[in-house]
Short mmCIF file of C-alpha atoms in Angstrom, two decimals:
data_model
loop_
_atom_site.label_atom_id
_atom_site.label_comp_id
_atom_site.label_asym_id
_atom_site.label_seq_id
_atom_site.Cartn_x
_atom_site.Cartn_y
_atom_site.Cartn_z
CA MET A 1 113.20 94.54 158.46
CA ASN A 2 113.21 97.15 161.18
CA GLN A 3 109.61 97.91 162.19
CA LEU A 4 110.46 101.62 162.55
CA LEU A 5 111.30 101.84 158.86
CA ARG A 6 107.75 100.86 157.98
CA LEU A 7 105.98 103.56 159.97
CA ARG A 8 104.38 106.15 157.73
CA LYS A 9 103.37 109.71 158.41
CA ILE A 10 100.17 110.85 156.69
CA PHE A 11 99.66 114.33 155.25
CA GLN A 12 96.45 115.74 153.78
CA LYS A 13 96.08 118.67 151.40
CA GLN A 14 93.31 120.09 149.26
CA PHE A 15 93.95 120.75 145.57
CA TYR A 16 91.97 122.15 142.67
CA ASN A 17 91.81 121.31 138.97
CA SER A 18 92.23 117.55 139.19
CA LEU A 19 93.60 117.04 135.67
CA GLU A 20 96.32 119.66 136.11
CA PHE A 21 97.35 118.40 139.53
CA LYS A 22 97.51 114.79 138.36
CA GLN A 23 99.74 115.71 135.44
CA ARG A 24 102.04 117.81 137.66
CA LEU A 25 102.29 114.92 140.13
CA LEU A 26 103.09 112.32 137.48
CA THR A 27 105.59 114.61 135.74
CA TRP A 28 107.34 115.29 139.06
CA ALA A 29 107.54 111.53 139.65
CA GLN A 30 109.76 110.96 136.60
CA GLN A 31 112.90 111.74 138.63
CA PHE A 32 112.57 108.36 140.39
CA ASP A 33 113.68 104.94 139.06
CA GLN A 34 110.56 103.17 140.34
CA VAL A 35 107.15 104.67 139.57
CA ILE A 36 103.65 103.22 139.47
CA TRP A 37 100.65 105.42 138.72
CA LEU A 38 97.09 104.05 138.75
CA ASP A 39 94.26 106.27 137.48
CA SER A 40 90.51 105.60 137.26
CA ASN A 41 90.00 108.73 135.12
CA ASP A 42 86.88 109.41 137.23
CA TYR A 43 85.16 106.45 135.55
CA LYS A 44 82.64 105.22 138.09
CA MET A 45 83.45 101.54 138.08
CA PRO A 46 82.10 99.83 141.20
CA ASN A 47 84.38 98.89 144.10
CA SER A 48 87.15 101.47 143.66
CA SER A 49 88.85 103.05 146.67
CA TYR A 50 90.72 105.97 145.06
CA ASP A 51 90.55 108.18 142.00
CA ALA A 52 94.31 107.83 141.46
CA VAL A 53 97.39 106.49 143.28
CA LEU A 54 101.09 107.25 142.84
CA ALA A 55 103.92 105.18 144.35
CA VAL A 56 107.57 106.24 143.91
CA ASP A 57 111.11 105.53 145.08
CA ALA A 58 111.78 101.98 146.31
CA LEU A 59 112.97 101.33 149.84
CA THR A 60 112.91 97.58 149.14
CA ALA A 61 112.03 95.58 146.03
CA ILE A 62 111.71 92.08 144.61
CA GLN A 63 112.50 91.27 140.98
CA THR A 64 112.63 87.72 139.65
CA ASP A 65 111.93 85.31 136.82
CA TYR A 66 108.99 82.89 137.02
CA HIS A 67 110.76 80.16 139.04
CA ASP A 68 109.03 80.03 142.46
CA ALA A 69 107.82 83.58 141.78
CA PHE A 70 104.58 83.35 143.77
CA LYS A 71 106.42 81.82 146.75
CA LYS A 72 108.95 84.67 146.66
CA LEU A 73 106.15 87.24 146.39
CA GLN A 74 104.31 85.66 149.33
CA GLU A 75 107.44 85.85 151.47
CA TYR A 76 108.09 89.46 150.43
CA GLN A 77 104.50 90.61 151.05
CA THR A 78 104.35 88.82 154.42
CA LEU A 79 107.69 90.25 155.57
CA THR A 80 107.05 93.80 154.38
CA LYS A 81 103.48 94.25 155.71
CA ASP A 82 103.41 97.64 154.00
CA TRP A 83 102.11 99.06 150.73
CA ILE A 84 103.83 97.30 147.83
CA PHE A 85 103.27 98.05 144.14
CA GLY A 86 104.27 96.08 141.09
CA TYR A 87 103.32 93.65 138.38
CA LEU A 88 102.78 90.00 137.49
CA SER A 89 103.74 89.02 133.94
CA TYR A 90 101.72 86.50 131.93
CA ASP A 91 104.68 84.11 131.98
CA LEU A 92 104.16 83.41 135.67
CA LYS A 93 101.84 80.75 134.24
CA ASN A 94 105.01 78.66 134.07
CA ASP A 95 105.30 78.84 137.87
CA VAL A 96 101.70 77.69 138.35
CA GLU A 97 101.57 74.93 135.71
CA GLU A 98 103.94 72.80 133.64
CA LEU A 99 104.00 75.32 130.78
CA ARG A 100 106.68 77.18 128.87
CA SER A 101 107.34 80.52 127.15
CA GLU A 102 109.82 80.00 124.34
CA ASN A 103 108.72 82.63 121.83
CA TYR A 104 110.75 85.71 120.93
CA ASP A 105 111.08 88.42 123.61
CA GLY A 106 112.18 91.86 122.45
CA LEU A 107 111.42 93.63 125.73
CA ASP A 108 113.37 91.68 128.39
CA PHE A 109 111.17 92.64 131.36
CA PRO A 110 111.56 90.68 134.64
CA ASP A 111 108.68 88.22 135.08
CA LEU A 112 107.74 89.71 138.46
CA PHE A 113 108.52 93.07 140.06
CA PHE A 114 107.25 94.70 143.28
CA PHE A 115 108.58 97.53 145.41
CA GLN A 116 107.88 99.19 148.73
CA PRO A 117 107.62 102.93 148.00
CA LYS A 118 109.09 105.57 150.28
CA LYS A 119 106.45 108.05 149.08
CA LEU A 120 102.78 107.38 148.35
CA PHE A 121 100.03 109.68 147.10
CA PHE A 122 96.29 108.90 147.13
CA LEU A 123 93.83 111.19 145.30
CA LYS A 124 90.11 111.20 146.04
CA GLY A 125 87.92 114.06 144.87
CA ASN A 126 89.96 117.21 145.55
CA CYS A 127 91.84 115.69 148.50
CA LEU A 128 95.45 114.52 148.43
CA GLU A 129 96.58 112.09 151.11
CA ALA A 130 100.32 111.41 151.18
CA HIS A 131 101.91 108.51 153.10
CA TYR A 132 105.66 109.01 153.68
CA LEU A 133 107.95 106.58 155.42
CA ASP A 134 109.46 108.05 158.59
CA MET A 135 112.90 108.34 157.02
CA VAL A 136 111.63 110.80 154.37
CA PHE A 137 108.65 112.52 156.04
CA GLU A 138 110.54 115.82 156.23
CA ASP A 139 110.58 115.90 152.40
CA PHE A 140 106.83 116.37 152.08
CA GLU A 141 106.52 120.17 152.14
CA ALA A 142 109.46 120.60 149.75
CA ASP A 143 108.03 117.89 147.46
CA LEU A 144 104.64 119.60 147.44
CA LYS A 145 106.22 122.90 146.39
CA GLU A 146 108.11 121.12 143.63
CA ILE A 147 104.94 119.41 142.44
CA GLU A 148 102.98 122.66 142.35
CA ALA A 149 105.81 124.33 140.41
CA THR A 150 106.17 121.50 137.88
CA GLN A 151 105.48 122.51 134.29
CA ILE A 152 102.62 120.72 132.54
CA ILE A 153 103.32 119.14 129.16
CA ASP A 154 101.15 120.93 126.60
CA PHE A 155 101.18 118.02 124.19
CA GLU A 156 97.95 119.07 122.48
CA ASN A 157 99.66 122.20 121.13
CA SER A 158 103.09 120.67 120.70
CA HIS A 159 104.63 120.93 117.23
CA ALA A 160 106.88 117.94 117.87
CA ARG A 161 105.73 114.99 115.77
CA ILE A 162 106.01 111.39 116.87
CA ASN A 163 106.35 108.95 114.01
CA VAL A 164 107.27 105.50 115.22
CA GLU A 165 107.53 102.91 112.45
CA ILE A 166 105.38 100.03 113.69
CA GLU A 167 105.68 96.59 112.08
CA SER A 168 103.38 93.60 112.34
CA ARG A 169 104.96 90.41 113.69
CA ILE A 170 102.32 88.30 111.87
CA SER A 171 101.01 89.08 108.37
CA ARG A 172 97.29 89.20 107.73
CA GLN A 173 97.36 85.91 105.80
CA ASP A 174 99.50 84.21 108.46
CA TYR A 175 97.05 85.38 111.12
CA ILE A 176 94.09 83.95 109.20
CA ASP A 177 95.92 80.67 108.61
CA LYS A 178 96.79 80.38 112.31
CA VAL A 179 93.19 81.03 113.35
CA GLU A 180 92.05 78.27 110.99
CA LEU A 181 94.47 75.87 112.70
CA ILE A 182 93.23 76.97 116.14
CA LEU A 183 89.66 76.33 114.95
CA ASN A 184 90.71 72.78 114.10
CA HIS A 185 91.65 72.29 117.76
CA ILE A 186 88.26 73.69 118.82
CA HIS A 187 86.31 71.50 116.40
CA ARG A 188 88.22 68.45 117.66
CA GLY A 189 87.21 69.34 121.21
CA ASP A 190 90.73 70.08 122.49
CA ILE A 191 89.56 73.49 123.76
CA TYR A 192 86.41 75.63 123.67
CA GLU A 193 88.07 79.01 123.41
CA THR A 194 91.50 80.61 123.41
CA ASN A 195 92.80 84.17 123.34
CA PHE A 196 95.13 84.47 120.35
CA CYS A 197 97.46 87.49 120.48
CA GLN A 198 99.74 89.19 117.99
CA GLU A 199 102.46 91.80 118.41
CA PHE A 200 103.11 95.07 116.62
CA TYR A 201 106.57 96.39 117.35
CA ALA A 202 109.19 99.03 116.60
CA GLU A 203 112.95 98.88 116.89
CA ASN A 204 115.01 102.03 117.49
CA ALA A 205 111.86 103.78 118.72
CA LEU A 206 112.66 107.18 120.22
CA ILE A 207 109.73 108.18 122.41
CA ASP A 208 109.08 110.09 125.63
CA PRO A 209 107.17 107.49 127.71
CA LEU A 210 105.38 110.11 129.81
CA GLU A 211 104.20 112.10 126.80
CA ILE A 212 102.98 108.94 125.05
CA TYR A 213 101.14 107.80 128.18
CA LEU A 214 99.44 111.18 128.63
CA LYS A 215 98.30 111.19 125.01
CA LEU A 216 97.06 107.61 125.22
CA ASN A 217 95.21 108.28 128.44
CA SER A 218 93.63 111.49 127.12
CA ILE A 219 92.03 109.73 124.14
CA SER A 220 91.03 106.58 126.04
CA THR A 221 90.27 107.71 129.65
CA PRO A 222 89.91 104.10 130.87
CA PRO A 223 89.10 103.10 134.47
CA PHE A 224 92.30 101.08 135.02
CA ALA A 225 94.98 103.22 133.42
CA SER A 226 98.53 102.77 134.65
CA PHE A 227 102.00 104.20 134.09
CA LEU A 228 104.83 101.95 135.22
CA LYS A 229 108.55 102.69 135.27
CA ASN A 230 111.14 100.23 136.53
CA ASP A 231 114.51 101.71 135.58
CA SER A 232 114.48 101.39 131.75
CA HIS A 233 111.26 99.34 131.53
CA TYR A 234 107.98 101.16 130.93
CA ALA A 235 104.32 100.13 130.66
CA LEU A 236 101.89 102.74 129.31
CA THR A 237 98.48 101.24 129.88
CA ALA A 238 94.95 102.29 128.91
CA SER A 239 93.26 99.23 130.38
CA PRO A 240 89.47 99.03 130.76
CA GLU A 241 89.69 95.76 132.70
CA ARG A 242 90.08 94.79 136.34
CA TYR A 243 91.72 91.44 136.98
CA LEU A 244 91.15 90.96 140.69
CA ARG A 245 90.39 92.98 143.80
CA LYS A 246 90.36 91.91 147.44
CA GLU A 247 88.76 94.02 150.15
CA ARG A 248 88.72 92.30 153.53
CA GLN A 249 87.09 88.93 152.82
CA LYS A 250 85.49 89.82 149.48
CA VAL A 251 87.24 88.99 146.20
CA LEU A 252 86.02 90.48 142.92
CA SER A 253 86.90 89.73 139.28
CA GLN A 254 85.55 91.65 136.25
CA PRO A 255 86.46 89.80 133.04
CA ILE A 256 85.95 91.42 129.65
CA LYS A 257 84.90 89.42 126.62
CA GLY A 258 83.06 91.15 123.81
CA THR A 259 84.15 94.26 121.91
CA ALA A 260 82.49 96.71 119.51
CA LYS A 261 83.82 99.91 118.00
CA ARG A 262 82.38 103.34 118.86
CA SER A 263 80.78 105.81 116.45
CA LYS A 264 80.62 109.61 116.66
CA ASN A 265 77.02 109.38 115.40
CA ILE A 266 74.87 108.97 118.52
CA LYS A 267 72.21 106.76 116.89
CA GLU A 268 74.79 104.56 115.18
CA ASP A 269 76.78 104.31 118.40
CA GLN A 270 73.70 103.20 120.33
CA LYS A 271 72.98 100.62 117.63
CA LEU A 272 76.53 99.25 117.91
CA ARG A 273 76.04 98.97 121.68
CA GLU A 274 72.72 97.12 121.27
CA VAL A 275 74.15 94.74 118.66
CA LEU A 276 77.03 93.88 121.01
CA SER A 277 74.64 93.20 123.90
CA GLN A 278 72.65 90.73 121.76
CA ASP A 279 75.56 89.12 119.89
CA SER A 280 75.38 85.39 120.61
CA LYS A 281 79.06 84.82 119.83
CA GLU A 282 80.24 87.59 122.16
CA ARG A 283 77.87 86.48 124.93
CA SER A 284 79.04 82.88 124.65
CA GLU A 285 82.68 84.04 124.89
CA ASN A 286 81.88 86.04 128.01
CA ILE A 287 79.85 83.29 129.69
CA MET A 288 82.58 80.70 129.07
CA ILE A 289 85.11 82.94 130.82
CA VAL A 290 82.67 83.67 133.65
CA ASP A 291 82.44 79.92 134.27
CA LEU A 292 86.24 79.70 134.27
CA VAL A 293 86.54 82.62 136.73
CA ARG A 294 83.91 81.06 139.01
CA ASN A 295 85.95 77.87 139.06
CA ASP A 296 89.18 79.77 139.79
CA LEU A 297 87.65 81.79 142.63
CA ALA A 298 86.13 78.64 144.14
CA LYS A 299 89.64 77.36 144.89
CA THR A 300 89.98 79.84 147.79
CA ALA A 301 86.31 80.71 148.41
CA GLN A 302 84.09 79.74 151.29
CA LYS A 303 81.71 77.03 150.12
CA GLY A 304 78.75 78.42 148.18
CA SER A 305 80.03 82.01 148.25
CA VAL A 306 80.90 82.45 144.54
CA GLN A 307 78.28 84.68 142.92
CA VAL A 308 77.86 86.35 139.51
CA GLU A 309 76.91 89.94 140.38
CA GLU A 310 76.67 91.17 136.76
CA LEU A 311 76.50 89.08 133.59
CA CYS A 312 77.38 90.48 130.15
CA LYS A 313 76.79 94.13 131.05
CA ILE A 314 77.82 96.66 128.39
CA TYR A 315 80.21 99.44 129.45
CA SER A 316 81.17 102.22 127.04
CA PHE A 317 84.67 103.71 126.84
CA GLU A 318 86.12 106.36 124.55
CA GLN A 319 87.38 103.89 121.93
CA VAL A 320 85.14 100.82 122.30
CA HIS A 321 82.06 99.28 123.89
CA GLN A 322 82.91 96.28 126.10
CA MET A 323 80.93 93.39 127.56
CA ILE A 324 81.91 92.95 131.22
CA SER A 325 80.79 90.50 133.89
CA THR A 326 81.41 90.72 137.64
CA VAL A 327 82.11 87.60 139.72
CA ALA A 328 82.60 87.72 143.51
CA SER A 329 83.52 85.33 146.30
CA LYS A 330 84.10 85.35 150.05
CA ILE A 331 87.33 83.95 151.48
CA ASP A 332 88.31 82.81 154.97
CA GLU A 333 89.88 85.47 157.13
CA PHE A 334 93.33 83.81 157.15
CA THR A 335 93.63 83.04 153.44
CA HIS A 336 96.90 84.50 152.18
CA PRO A 337 96.30 87.15 149.49
CA VAL A 338 99.04 85.77 147.23
CA ASP A 339 97.28 82.37 147.21
CA ILE A 340 94.23 84.05 145.66
CA LEU A 341 96.36 85.47 142.87
CA LYS A 342 98.24 82.22 142.31
CA THR A 343 95.06 80.14 141.98
CA THR A 344 93.43 82.54 139.49
CA PHE A 345 96.45 83.57 137.37
CA PRO A 346 96.61 84.25 134.50
CA MET A 347 93.16 85.80 134.25
CA GLY A 348 90.67 83.76 132.24
CA SER A 349 89.85 86.58 129.84
CA MET A 350 93.40 86.35 128.44
CA THR A 351 93.70 82.56 128.34
CA GLY A 352 90.63 80.61 127.28
CA ALA A 353 88.96 77.37 128.35
CA PRO A 354 89.96 74.86 129.49
CA LYS A 355 92.60 77.17 130.83
CA ILE A 356 95.76 75.06 130.77
CA SER A 357 95.07 73.47 127.38
CA ALA A 358 94.23 76.87 125.89
CA MET A 359 97.53 78.37 127.10
CA GLU A 360 99.49 75.35 125.91
CA ILE A 361 97.96 75.37 122.42
CA VAL A 362 98.12 79.10 121.79
CA GLU A 363 101.83 79.18 122.70
CA ASN A 364 102.44 77.23 119.48
CA PHE A 365 100.72 79.86 117.32
CA GLU A 366 101.85 83.13 118.86
CA GLU A 367 105.15 84.53 117.60
CA THR A 368 106.22 86.49 120.69
CA LYS A 369 106.44 86.00 124.43
CA ARG A 370 103.61 87.99 126.03
CA GLY A 371 105.58 89.11 129.07
CA LEU A 372 103.81 91.92 130.90
CA TYR A 373 101.06 92.03 128.27
CA SER A 374 98.22 89.82 129.59
CA GLY A 375 99.69 90.26 133.06
CA ALA A 376 98.59 92.62 135.82
CA ILE A 377 99.71 95.87 137.49
CA GLY A 378 98.53 96.84 140.96
CA TYR A 379 99.22 96.89 144.68
CA PHE A 380 98.88 95.25 148.08
CA SER A 381 97.85 97.30 151.11
CA PRO A 382 99.43 96.69 154.55
CA ASN A 383 96.43 94.58 155.64
CA GLY A 384 96.66 92.30 152.58
CA ASP A 385 93.96 93.83 150.41
CA PHE A 386 94.87 94.28 146.74
CA ASP A 387 93.68 95.58 143.39
CA PHE A 388 95.11 94.65 139.96
CA ASN A 389 94.24 95.58 136.39
CA VAL A 390 94.73 93.53 133.23
CA VAL A 391 97.59 94.78 131.06
CA ILE A 392 95.86 95.28 127.71
CA ARG A 393 95.57 98.31 125.39
CA SER A 394 99.17 99.05 126.33
CA ILE A 395 102.50 100.17 124.92
CA LEU A 396 105.46 98.40 126.49
CA TYR A 397 108.85 100.04 126.05
CA ASN A 398 112.46 99.25 126.86
CA PHE A 399 114.13 102.66 127.02
CA HIS A 400 117.61 101.13 126.97
CA THR A 401 117.14 99.08 123.78
CA LYS A 402 114.54 101.46 122.26
CA TYR A 403 112.18 98.55 121.60
CA ALA A 404 108.44 99.33 121.66
CA SER A 405 105.73 96.68 121.67
CA ILE A 406 101.94 96.67 121.30
CA SER A 407 100.10 93.36 121.56
CA VAL A 408 96.42 92.82 120.89
CA GLY A 409 94.29 89.70 120.83
CA SER A 410 90.83 88.28 120.39
CA ALA A 411 88.93 85.25 121.63
CA ILE A 412 88.74 82.41 119.13
CA THR A 413 85.65 80.21 119.49
CA ALA A 414 83.81 77.76 117.21
CA MET A 415 81.83 80.70 115.79
CA SER A 416 84.90 82.79 114.95
CA ILE A 417 85.44 84.09 111.43
CA PRO A 418 89.21 84.61 111.00
CA GLU A 419 88.89 87.84 108.99
CA LYS A 420 86.59 89.37 111.61
CA GLU A 421 88.96 88.40 114.42
CA TYR A 422 91.75 90.18 112.55
CA GLU A 423 89.55 93.29 112.22
CA GLU A 424 88.79 93.18 115.97
CA CYS A 425 92.52 93.30 116.69
CA PHE A 426 92.76 96.56 114.75
CA VAL A 427 89.82 98.07 116.66
CA LYS A 428 91.75 97.39 119.87
CA LEU A 429 95.00 98.65 118.32
CA LYS A 430 93.61 102.01 117.21
CA ALA A 431 94.33 104.17 120.27
CA MET A 432 97.94 102.99 120.61
CA ARG A 433 98.51 103.37 116.87
CA ASP A 434 97.11 106.90 116.94
CA VAL A 435 99.42 108.13 119.72
CA LEU A 436 102.43 106.74 117.90
CA ASN A 437 101.24 108.60 114.80
CA ASN A 438 101.78 105.74 112.43
CA GLU A 439 99.61 104.38 109.62
CA LEU A 440 99.54 100.62 109.30
#
């Protein structure tokens, strides 16, 4: 690739009313075929570089199935040496290990997609920093005027009703029966824990992806929200979880295991938080995954550098309380960033332990291919740093086929009660169900 094409001009502007400006910016972005928006919603999670990032309009891109996907990504990232944004689907597990994904797929997303954006926007405080490739730098002033003139969607006062008919792929009794069979594997010692997921879906779903995302984000305000558009494929994500971040030689993972609902009553809500923090089942789930993450990070870490910075800390979000741990490592200067992803993917919080056996066993009980759910959305910087979320609490949508999908899961351990695991799935489902205005 011509080096001149990769040079970027940087523009800085001040703006006011962050929520309004962010919505104008994201609405303006809908004209492009490739869009990725990452938003922290001002949630003060540690180790974040920006409040929000927008990447639009591909100069180059890579899109592939799982065969040699990490090798292709490594070649693309090495060649481009620029900002690239995209996703890793859960089914890249089949590239890393001798695994398969043979369940039903109603979405038909590529297994891996990344693009090099012509136009990039970074928001921090009330400062906008735009990075435009040389070939389009003259567009900036006109783009800024268009953004400032873009109408905001007043969805809170909209009279248009969204009523998407959501169906469950697995009945309540089937779910309970499947969990009982998974528990048999655990009691036999085949695995210690696995993340068992189920899909809720709608065919012929007519939705406006941007409006649904904005509604979902407004009621969830998570620290790793994302809006992804790749032609007719959309991911509308209210994720509270970071998968992996690299900054220079430090690598950081923040797995979530442990969930409790919120209450509008302050005393009751505090009690729910305290019960979660002391719940032996939830703590054991979290600690098992922390051990798995430590092992994964050790594959590329300098000897003795893997450290648990936080263990089983409770973070509160709009919809749920979550138990989160933070695990860090230090890598050698010349370790390729894609190797770090390949040796830790999929993230332990969405697999179980031992990792390979857990993925192999749960494939036999789940009814649908996970695809982008349980995968990751994020970016690489020109110097090889990266940051990726975990695609959970998400609505995936194929605009062309009008197929909408919501998957949720829970960790099954020896202490699991099938009925309670089913209830946990509905706690996680609530925000997505509410924005689709459907009663299950």
